[in-house]
């Protein structure tokens, strides 16, 4: 088996030309929807075609990989992820299955190691009794250790009394004397808890990258921001691209710029190249933590409408400055009031620098969970890409779920994927890991099974949103990225599948076809509820992951 990070076929070719043939499978390619074989020459797709043709061109100089019926498809791109946070969630206390304050405290008490106890994933809306533990209870469970436990949405956390004292939370907005912290107090707690040595940070990031590669991801958009981490975290994330043996990092930095000069200063001070001043530059917070900015009260908290973290004027200056530089900008925005503020900022910035500059910059917005048709039309006007997370609807969109608890009838119009598509709004998909897991096929399934049938999209549209659209959202220069056609970069994953089919969003429509005139590439059947297993991940010809059964 090749060592991870080596070009596929290298050990069979020595130091010369490296060619690998994959055959006896199904190749997801627009060049030939019935292709069963593909040849990779170095870092490039050289050929796709049929099994008889593969037999005629195969020779002893190639590494031949028998797919045994597996699917070979473009590699996934996660359009919104947090590398260090994902590693922390994988390596710390995993609290997604706790169902009470008592279970959470038991997990804290049983935590091994030393130093700050870090955990992630609790969600009180799934508990029989949503009462959160107190500062004192958390401290007793932790002994003399500090505690930081992020909620599943990572917009609030539970902390210990010792962390409150050492991080100086007492006088900050969002600290009320209880264990739960939000807004400024949460930011301070989070940054304090993340003060760990460089080697430990590297371990967390590598853990996240290995997890991503093992699930077919060839790239992740890293959404760093000052309230999440320091520039050193971003620099380390970007540095993985120098090695070529891990999924590619598409780096963003969410810091507010007030002018062109200020934007340049920010970029020059980062110490690494970024694709934009975008991502988790928060216009508002989250539904779960009741910090997303709403036009009307939360249904389960009368008088509360969340928080706007930026003014329209601040956002407009940021958009104008970045547009003038031809640089992507963007914001984290979830609530309808938050989106309204961003749209007003786009109008203001367009009045200053011109609508064409706004469109040309390719700005992006993250999440955009509450958008009516008028807002969607305004997004389309400015060619704003929307980076969304299908896993949110799968986790919280069902009747009686978090969305309905927090928003009542408004929950029915959440995450309008089909409306974005039909209105011409560019859309790309991600996980917001660690908020939802790095499971791309589960994310595709969530698009097919959206809680609102009117907002469901086909598996093909969802797959393209998880692959080609991710590269386009990052303004990648190679238009062939995310495709498997001759001349395209060899970036793909191999999947063990039970059945391949065409799957549409409407169950009333025939969902499969063997008619060759359809010329529609097939995707794994996802109605079983089980995800395909990843057998190999390759990015630009370099193997990132291989299952032991691949070359058997």
Coordinates of C-alpha atoms in Angstrom, one line a residue:
X1 CA 0.0 0.0 0.0
X2 CA 1.2 3.5 -0.8
X3 CA 2.2 5.6 2.1
X4 CA -0.3 8.5 2.7
X5 CA 0.7 11.6 0.8
X6 CA 2.6 9.7 -2.0
X7 CA 1.3 10.1 -5.6
X8 CA -0.9 7.1 -6.5
X9 CA 1.2 4.6 -8.4
X10 CA 4.5 6.0 -7.3
X11 CA 5.8 2.8 -5.7
X12 CA 5.1 1.0 -9.0
X13 CA 6.8 3.6 -11.1
X14 CA 9.9 4.5 -9.1
X15 CA 11.1 8.0 -9.8
X16 CA 9.7 8.1 -13.4
X17 CA 6.3 8.7 -14.8
X18 CA 3.5 7.6 -12.5
X19 CA 0.3 6.2 -14.0
X20 CA -2.6 4.5 -12.2
X21 CA -5.6 2.8 -13.7
X22 CA -8.8 2.4 -11.8
X23 CA -11.2 -0.1 -13.4
X24 CA -14.2 -2.4 -12.9
X25 CA -16.2 0.2 -11.1
X26 CA -18.4 3.3 -11.7
X27 CA -16.8 6.6 -12.5
X28 CA -18.8 9.8 -11.8
X29 CA -17.9 11.9 -14.8
X30 CA -19.7 14.2 -17.2
X31 CA -17.4 12.8 -20.0
X32 CA -19.2 9.4 -20.0
X33 CA -21.9 8.6 -17.5
X34 CA -21.3 4.9 -18.0
X35 CA -17.6 4.9 -17.6
X36 CA -16.1 2.1 -15.6
X37 CA -12.4 3.0 -15.7
X38 CA -10.1 6.0 -15.2
X39 CA -6.4 6.7 -15.7
X40 CA -4.5 9.1 -13.5
X41 CA -1.2 10.4 -14.9
X42 CA 0.6 12.1 -12.0
X43 CA -1.7 14.7 -10.7
X44 CA -4.1 14.8 -13.7
X45 CA -7.0 12.7 -15.0
X46 CA -5.7 11.4 -18.3
X47 CA -8.6 9.3 -19.5
X48 CA -12.1 7.9 -18.6
X49 CA -13.9 5.2 -20.5
X50 CA -15.2 1.7 -20.7
X51 CA -13.9 -1.6 -19.5
X52 CA -13.0 -3.0 -23.0
X53 CA -11.1 0.2 -23.7
X54 CA -9.3 -0.1 -20.4
X55 CA -8.2 -3.6 -21.3
X56 CA -6.8 -2.3 -24.5
X57 CA -4.6 0.4 -22.9
X58 CA -3.6 -1.3 -19.7
X59 CA 0.1 -2.3 -19.4
X60 CA 2.6 -3.4 -16.9
X61 CA 3.9 0.1 -16.3
X62 CA 0.6 1.1 -14.6
X63 CA -0.6 0.4 -11.1
X64 CA -4.0 -1.3 -11.7
X65 CA -6.6 -0.9 -8.9
X66 CA -9.6 -3.1 -9.3
X67 CA -12.6 -1.2 -7.9
X68 CA -14.7 -4.3 -7.5
X69 CA -17.8 -2.3 -8.3
X70 CA -16.9 0.7 -6.2
X71 CA -17.8 4.3 -7.1
X72 CA -15.0 6.8 -7.9
X73 CA -16.3 10.3 -7.7
X74 CA -15.0 13.9 -7.3
X75 CA -13.7 14.6 -3.8
X76 CA -15.9 16.5 -1.3
X77 CA -15.2 20.1 -0.3
X78 CA -16.4 21.3 3.1
X79 CA -17.3 25.0 2.6
X80 CA -17.3 25.8 6.3
X81 CA -15.2 24.1 8.9
X82 CA -13.1 24.8 12.0
X83 CA -10.0 22.7 12.1
X84 CA -8.8 23.2 15.7
X85 CA -12.3 23.2 17.0
X86 CA -13.0 19.9 15.2
X87 CA -9.9 18.3 16.7
X88 CA -10.9 19.5 20.1
X89 CA -14.3 18.0 19.7
X90 CA -12.8 14.7 18.6
X91 CA -10.2 14.6 21.3
X92 CA -12.1 16.1 24.2
X93 CA -15.3 15.2 26.0
X94 CA -18.0 14.3 23.5
X95 CA -21.3 15.5 25.0
X96 CA -23.7 15.0 22.2
X97 CA -25.2 11.9 23.8
X98 CA -25.7 13.3 27.4
X99 CA -29.3 13.7 28.3
X100 CA -29.3 15.6 31.6
X101 CA -27.2 17.9 33.7
X102 CA -26.3 14.9 35.9
X103 CA -24.9 13.0 32.9
X104 CA -22.9 16.0 31.9
X105 CA -21.5 16.4 35.4
X106 CA -20.6 12.7 35.5
X107 CA -18.7 13.2 32.2
X108 CA -16.8 16.1 33.7
X109 CA -15.9 14.2 36.8
X110 CA -14.6 11.3 34.8
X111 CA -12.4 13.4 32.5
X112 CA -8.9 12.2 32.4
X113 CA -5.7 14.1 31.9
X114 CA -4.8 17.4 33.5
X115 CA -5.3 21.1 32.7
X116 CA -8.6 22.6 31.4
X117 CA -11.4 20.2 30.8
X118 CA -12.6 20.7 27.2
X119 CA -15.9 19.3 25.9
X120 CA -18.3 19.9 23.1
X121 CA -21.8 19.1 21.9
X122 CA -24.3 19.4 24.7
X123 CA -27.8 20.4 23.7
X124 CA -30.3 21.0 26.5
X125 CA -33.3 20.9 24.1
X126 CA -32.8 17.1 23.9
X127 CA -32.9 16.7 27.7
X128 CA -36.0 15.7 29.6
X129 CA -35.2 18.5 32.0
X130 CA -33.4 21.4 30.3
X131 CA -32.1 22.8 33.5
X132 CA -28.4 23.5 33.2
X133 CA -25.8 22.8 36.0
X134 CA -24.6 25.6 38.1
X135 CA -21.1 27.1 38.4
X136 CA -20.6 25.4 41.7
X137 CA -21.8 22.0 40.5
X138 CA -19.4 22.1 37.5
X139 CA -16.5 23.1 39.8
X140 CA -17.2 20.3 42.2
X141 CA -17.3 17.8 39.4
X142 CA -14.0 19.2 38.0
X143 CA -12.1 19.5 41.3
X144 CA -9.4 22.2 40.9
X145 CA -9.5 22.1 37.1
X146 CA -11.0 24.8 34.8
X147 CA -13.9 23.7 32.5
X148 CA -15.1 24.9 29.1
X149 CA -17.9 23.0 27.5
X150 CA -19.2 24.4 24.2
X151 CA -22.8 24.0 23.2
X152 CA -23.5 22.1 20.0
X153 CA -23.7 25.4 18.0
X154 CA -20.5 26.8 19.7
X155 CA -22.3 30.1 20.3
X156 CA -22.5 29.5 24.1
X157 CA -20.7 27.4 26.6
X158 CA -20.8 26.1 30.2
X159 CA -17.8 27.1 32.3
X160 CA -16.5 26.6 35.8
X161 CA -16.2 29.2 38.5
X162 CA -12.4 28.9 38.3
X163 CA -12.4 29.8 34.6
X164 CA -14.8 32.7 35.2
X165 CA -12.2 34.1 37.7
X166 CA -9.0 33.5 35.6
X167 CA -10.6 34.7 32.3
X168 CA -12.1 37.8 33.9
X169 CA -15.6 37.2 32.8
X170 CA -17.4 38.9 35.7
X171 CA -17.9 42.3 34.0
X172 CA -18.4 41.1 30.4
X173 CA -21.6 41.2 28.4
X174 CA -23.1 37.7 28.3
X175 CA -22.1 36.7 31.9
X176 CA -25.0 36.6 34.3
X177 CA -23.5 34.8 37.2
X178 CA -24.5 31.3 35.9
X179 CA -22.4 28.7 34.2
X180 CA -23.8 29.5 30.8
X181 CA -21.9 32.3 28.9
X182 CA -22.8 34.0 25.6
X183 CA -21.6 36.9 23.5
X184 CA -18.5 38.7 24.8
X185 CA -18.2 36.5 27.8
X186 CA -18.3 33.4 25.7
X187 CA -15.6 34.8 23.3
X188 CA -13.3 35.5 26.3
X189 CA -13.9 32.1 27.8
X190 CA -13.3 30.3 24.5
X191 CA -10.0 32.2 23.8
X192 CA -8.8 31.5 27.4
X193 CA -9.6 27.8 27.1
X194 CA -7.7 27.6 23.8
X195 CA -4.4 28.7 25.2
X196 CA -2.4 25.6 24.5
X197 CA 1.1 24.8 23.2
X198 CA 1.8 24.7 19.5
X199 CA 2.4 21.0 19.5
X200 CA -1.0 20.4 21.1
X201 CA -2.7 22.7 18.5
X202 CA -1.0 20.7 15.7
X203 CA -2.2 17.4 17.2
X204 CA -5.8 18.7 17.2
X205 CA -5.6 20.0 13.6
X206 CA -4.0 16.8 12.4
X207 CA -6.7 14.8 14.1
X208 CA -9.4 16.8 12.2
X209 CA -7.6 16.5 8.9
X210 CA -7.3 12.7 9.2
X211 CA -10.9 12.5 10.0
X212 CA -11.8 14.6 6.9
X213 CA -9.6 12.5 4.6
X214 CA -11.1 9.3 5.8
X215 CA -14.5 10.5 4.8
X216 CA -13.6 11.6 1.3
X217 CA -12.9 15.3 1.7
X218 CA -10.1 16.8 -0.4
X219 CA -10.5 20.4 0.9
X220 CA -12.0 22.3 3.7
X221 CA -12.7 26.1 4.0
X222 CA -11.2 27.1 7.3
X223 CA -13.3 29.9 8.8
X224 CA -11.0 31.5 11.3
X225 CA -11.8 34.8 13.1
X226 CA -10.4 36.8 16.0
X227 CA -13.2 35.7 18.4
X228 CA -12.4 32.1 17.6
X229 CA -8.6 32.0 17.6
X230 CA -5.5 34.0 17.0
X231 CA -3.7 34.4 13.7
X232 CA -1.2 31.7 14.8
X233 CA -4.1 29.1 14.5
X234 CA -4.8 30.2 11.0
X235 CA -1.2 30.2 10.0
X236 CA -0.8 26.6 11.2
X237 CA -4.0 25.5 9.4
X238 CA -2.7 27.1 6.1
X239 CA 0.7 25.5 6.6
X240 CA -0.7 22.0 6.0
X241 CA -0.9 22.9 2.4
X242 CA 2.9 22.9 2.2
X243 CA 3.0 19.2 2.8
X244 CA 0.4 18.0 0.3
X245 CA -0.5 14.9 2.3
X246 CA -3.7 16.3 3.9
X247 CA -6.9 17.8 2.6
X248 CA -6.3 21.3 1.2
X249 CA -7.1 24.2 3.4
X250 CA -9.0 27.1 1.9
X251 CA -8.2 29.8 4.5
X252 CA -10.5 32.7 5.5
X253 CA -10.2 35.3 8.2
X254 CA -13.3 37.0 9.6
X255 CA -12.0 40.4 10.7
X256 CA -13.8 43.7 10.1
X257 CA -12.1 46.2 7.9
X258 CA -13.1 49.9 7.9
X259 CA -11.3 51.0 4.7
X260 CA -9.1 49.7 1.9
X261 CA -6.0 50.6 3.8
X262 CA -7.3 48.9 6.9
X263 CA -8.1 45.7 4.9
X264 CA -4.5 45.7 3.5
X265 CA -3.1 46.1 7.0
X266 CA -5.1 43.1 8.2
X267 CA -4.0 41.0 5.3
X268 CA -0.3 41.9 5.7
X269 CA -0.5 41.3 9.5
X270 CA -1.8 37.7 9.2
X271 CA 1.5 36.2 8.1
X272 CA -0.2 33.9 5.6
X273 CA -2.3 34.2 2.5
X274 CA -6.1 34.1 2.8
X275 CA -8.9 33.9 0.3
X276 CA -10.9 36.7 1.9
X277 CA -12.0 38.6 5.0
X278 CA -15.1 36.5 5.3
X279 CA -16.5 33.5 7.0
X280 CA -17.3 33.8 10.7
X281 CA -17.3 37.5 10.8
X282 CA -20.4 37.5 12.9
X283 CA -23.4 39.7 12.1
X284 CA -25.4 37.7 14.6
X285 CA -25.3 34.4 16.6
X286 CA -27.3 31.1 16.6
X287 CA -30.8 29.9 17.0
X288 CA -29.9 27.4 19.6
X289 CA -28.2 30.0 21.9
X290 CA -30.9 32.5 21.1
X291 CA -28.3 35.0 19.8
X292 CA -29.4 35.0 16.1
X293 CA -31.0 38.4 15.4
X294 CA -34.7 38.0 14.6
X295 CA -37.4 40.4 13.5
X296 CA -39.8 38.9 16.0
X297 CA -39.4 37.4 19.5
X298 CA -38.2 33.9 20.0
X299 CA -41.3 31.7 20.5
X300 CA -39.9 30.2 23.7
X301 CA -38.4 33.4 25.1
X302 CA -40.8 36.4 24.8
X303 CA -38.9 39.7 24.7
X304 CA -35.7 38.1 23.3
X305 CA -34.7 38.8 19.6
X306 CA -31.0 37.9 19.7
X307 CA -28.1 40.2 18.9
X308 CA -26.7 42.2 16.0
X309 CA -22.9 42.2 16.5
X310 CA -22.3 44.7 13.7
X311 CA -24.1 47.8 12.4
X312 CA -25.2 48.2 8.8
X313 CA -22.6 51.0 8.5
X314 CA -19.8 48.8 9.7
X315 CA -20.7 46.0 7.4
X316 CA -21.1 48.4 4.5
X317 CA -17.6 49.8 5.0
X318 CA -16.2 46.3 5.1
X319 CA -18.0 45.3 1.9
X320 CA -16.9 48.5 0.1
X321 CA -13.3 48.1 1.2
X322 CA -13.0 44.5 0.1
X323 CA -14.9 45.0 -3.1
X324 CA -12.5 47.8 -4.1
X325 CA -9.6 45.4 -3.6
X326 CA -11.4 42.6 -5.5
X327 CA -11.4 40.5 -2.3
X328 CA -14.1 38.3 -1.0
X329 CA -15.9 39.4 2.1
X330 CA -18.7 37.8 4.0
X331 CA -20.5 37.3 7.2
X332 CA -21.9 34.7 9.5
X333 CA -25.6 35.4 9.4
X334 CA -28.5 33.2 10.6
X335 CA -31.5 35.3 11.7
X336 CA -33.8 37.3 9.4
X337 CA -32.9 40.6 11.1
X338 CA -29.2 39.7 10.7
X339 CA -29.7 39.0 7.0
X340 CA -31.7 42.2 6.5
X341 CA -28.8 44.2 8.0
X342 CA -26.3 42.5 5.6
X343 CA -28.6 43.2 2.6
X344 CA -28.9 46.8 3.6
X345 CA -25.1 46.9 3.9
X346 CA -24.7 45.5 0.4
X347 CA -27.0 48.2 -1.0
X348 CA -25.0 50.9 0.8
X349 CA -21.6 49.5 -0.4
X350 CA -22.9 49.2 -4.0
X351 CA -23.9 52.9 -3.9
X352 CA -20.3 53.7 -2.9
X353 CA -18.2 51.5 -5.1
X354 CA -20.7 50.3 -7.8
X355 CA -22.8 47.2 -8.1
X356 CA -20.4 45.6 -10.6
X357 CA -17.5 45.7 -8.1
X358 CA -19.8 44.1 -5.5
X359 CA -20.7 41.3 -7.9
X360 CA -17.2 40.8 -9.2
X361 CA -15.7 40.3 -5.7
X362 CA -17.8 37.1 -5.2
X363 CA -18.8 37.7 -1.6
X364 CA -20.2 34.9 0.5
X365 CA -22.5 34.5 3.4
X366 CA -22.4 31.6 5.9
X367 CA -25.6 29.8 7.1
X368 CA -28.4 32.2 6.0
X369 CA -31.0 30.0 7.6
X370 CA -33.9 32.5 7.6
X371 CA -34.5 34.1 4.1
X372 CA -37.7 34.9 2.4
X373 CA -38.1 35.3 -1.3
X374 CA -37.4 39.1 -1.4
X375 CA -34.2 38.5 0.5
X376 CA -33.2 35.7 -1.8
X377 CA -33.8 37.9 -4.8
X378 CA -31.5 40.6 -3.3
X379 CA -28.8 38.0 -2.8
X380 CA -29.1 36.9 -6.4
X381 CA -28.8 40.6 -7.5
X382 CA -25.3 40.8 -6.0
X383 CA -24.2 37.3 -7.0
X384 CA -23.6 36.5 -3.3
X385 CA -22.7 32.8 -2.7
X386 CA -24.5 31.2 0.2
X387 CA -22.6 28.6 2.2
X388 CA -25.1 26.4 4.0
X389 CA -25.1 23.4 6.3
X390 CA -27.7 20.7 5.4
X391 CA -26.9 18.9 8.7
X392 CA -28.6 21.7 10.6
X393 CA -32.0 20.8 9.2
X394 CA -31.3 17.1 9.7
X395 CA -30.5 17.8 13.4
X396 CA -33.0 20.4 14.3
X397 CA -35.7 20.8 11.6
X398 CA -38.0 17.9 12.4
X399 CA -41.4 18.6 14.0
X400 CA -40.9 19.4 17.7
X401 CA -37.2 20.0 17.1
X402 CA -35.0 22.9 18.1
X403 CA -36.2 25.1 15.3
X404 CA -39.9 24.7 16.1
X405 CA -39.2 25.2 19.8
X406 CA -37.3 28.4 19.2
X407 CA -39.3 29.8 16.2
X408 CA -42.7 28.2 16.1
X409 CA -44.3 28.4 12.6
X410 CA -41.3 30.3 11.3
X411 CA -39.3 27.0 11.4
X412 CA -41.1 25.8 8.3
X413 CA -39.3 28.2 6.0
X414 CA -35.8 27.5 7.4
X415 CA -32.8 26.7 5.1
X416 CA -34.5 27.3 1.8
X417 CA -32.2 25.3 -0.5
X418 CA -34.5 24.8 -3.4
X419 CA -35.5 28.5 -3.4
X420 CA -31.8 29.5 -3.5
X421 CA -31.3 27.3 -6.5
X422 CA -34.4 28.3 -8.4
X423 CA -33.5 32.0 -7.9
X424 CA -30.0 31.7 -9.2
X425 CA -28.2 32.2 -5.8
X426 CA -24.9 30.2 -5.9
X427 CA -24.9 27.7 -3.1
X428 CA -22.2 25.6 -1.5
X429 CA -22.5 23.1 1.3
X430 CA -20.5 22.4 4.4
X431 CA -20.7 21.0 7.9
X432 CA -19.6 23.9 10.2
X433 CA -17.7 21.1 11.9
X434 CA -17.7 20.5 14.8
X435 CA -21.3 21.7 14.9
X436 CA -22.3 18.8 12.6
X437 CA -20.0 15.9 11.7
X438 CA -17.7 15.6 8.7
X439 CA -20.1 13.1 7.0
X440 CA -20.7 14.3 3.4
X441 CA -23.1 11.6 2.3
X442 CA -25.3 12.3 5.4
X443 CA -25.2 16.0 4.3
X444 CA -26.3 15.0 0.7
X445 CA -29.1 12.9 2.2
X446 CA -30.2 15.8 4.4
X447 CA -30.8 17.8 1.1
X448 CA -33.0 15.0 -0.2
X449 CA -34.9 14.7 3.0
X450 CA -35.3 18.3 4.0
X451 CA -38.0 18.7 6.7
X452 CA -39.9 21.0 4.3
X453 CA -40.6 19.0 1.1
X454 CA -40.7 22.2 -0.9
X455 CA -37.1 22.9 -0.2
X456 CA -35.7 19.5 -1.1
X457 CA -33.2 19.2 -4.0
X458 CA -32.0 16.2 -6.0
X459 CA -29.0 14.1 -5.0
X460 CA -27.1 15.4 -8.1
X461 CA -27.7 19.0 -7.2
X462 CA -26.6 18.3 -3.6
X463 CA -23.6 16.4 -4.7
X464 CA -22.5 19.3 -7.0
X465 CA -23.0 21.7 -4.1
X466 CA -20.7 19.6 -2.0
X467 CA -18.0 19.3 -4.7
X468 CA -17.6 21.7 -7.6
X469 CA -19.5 24.5 -5.9
X470 CA -17.1 24.5 -3.0
X471 CA -14.2 25.3 -5.3
X472 CA -16.3 28.0 -7.1
X473 CA -17.3 29.5 -3.8
X474 CA -13.6 29.9 -3.0
X475 CA -13.0 31.4 -6.5
X476 CA -10.6 28.6 -7.5
X477 CA -8.9 29.5 -10.7
X478 CA -9.1 26.1 -12.4
X479 CA -12.7 25.6 -13.8
X480 CA -12.2 21.9 -14.0
X481 CA -11.7 21.5 -10.2
X482 CA -14.4 19.2 -8.8
X483 CA -14.8 17.3 -12.1
X484 CA -13.4 14.0 -13.4
X485 CA -12.7 14.7 -17.1
X486 CA -9.5 14.4 -19.0
X487 CA -7.2 17.3 -18.1
X488 CA -8.8 17.9 -14.7
X489 CA -6.9 17.7 -11.4
X490 CA -7.0 14.1 -10.0
X491 CA -9.0 14.9 -6.8
X492 CA -11.5 12.2 -6.0
X493 CA -12.7 9.6 -3.5
X494 CA -13.5 5.9 -3.9
X495 CA -16.6 4.6 -2.2
X496 CA -17.9 1.1 -1.4
X497 CA -21.6 1.2 -2.4
X498 CA -24.5 -1.2 -2.4
X499 CA -26.5 0.4 -5.2
X500 CA -26.2 3.3 -7.6
X501 CA -29.2 5.3 -8.8
X502 CA -30.6 8.7 -9.9
X503 CA -32.4 10.3 -6.9
X504 CA -34.7 13.3 -7.1
X505 CA -36.2 15.4 -4.5
X506 CA -39.9 14.6 -5.3
X507 CA -40.8 11.0 -4.4
X508 CA -43.6 11.1 -6.9
X509 CA -41.1 11.2 -9.8
X510 CA -39.3 8.1 -11.0
X511 CA -36.0 8.1 -9.1
X512 CA -33.9 5.9 -11.3
X513 CA -33.3 5.2 -15.0
X514 CA -31.3 2.8 -17.1
X515 CA -32.0 4.7 -20.3
X516 CA -28.6 5.7 -21.7
X517 CA -30.2 8.7 -23.4
X518 CA -30.5 10.3 -19.9
X519 CA -26.7 10.4 -19.6
X520 CA -27.0 11.1 -15.9
X521 CA -24.1 9.9 -13.7
X522 CA -25.3 7.7 -10.9
X523 CA -24.8 8.3 -7.2
X524 CA -25.1 5.9 -4.2
X525 CA -28.6 5.0 -3.0
X526 CA -29.1 7.0 0.2
X527 CA -32.5 5.8 1.2
X528 CA -31.1 3.0 3.4
X529 CA -29.9 5.5 6.0
X530 CA -26.3 4.2 5.8
X531 CA -23.4 6.1 4.3
X532 CA -21.1 4.6 1.7
X533 CA -17.7 3.6 3.1
X534 CA -14.7 5.6 1.9
X535 CA -11.9 3.3 0.5
X536 CA -9.5 6.0 -0.8
X537 CA -9.1 9.8 -0.9
X538 CA -6.8 11.4 -3.5
X539 CA -6.1 15.1 -4.0
X540 CA -4.2 16.3 -7.1
X541 CA -2.8 12.8 -7.5
X542 CA -1.6 12.4 -3.9
X543 CA -3.2 9.8 -1.7
X544 CA -4.6 11.2 1.5
X545 CA -6.3 8.1 2.8
X546 CA -6.6 4.5 1.9
X547 CA -8.6 1.7 3.5
X548 CA -6.8 -1.6 4.0
X549 CA -9.3 -3.3 1.6
X550 CA -8.6 -1.0 -1.4
X551 CA -5.8 -3.0 -3.0
X552 CA -6.8 -6.5 -1.9

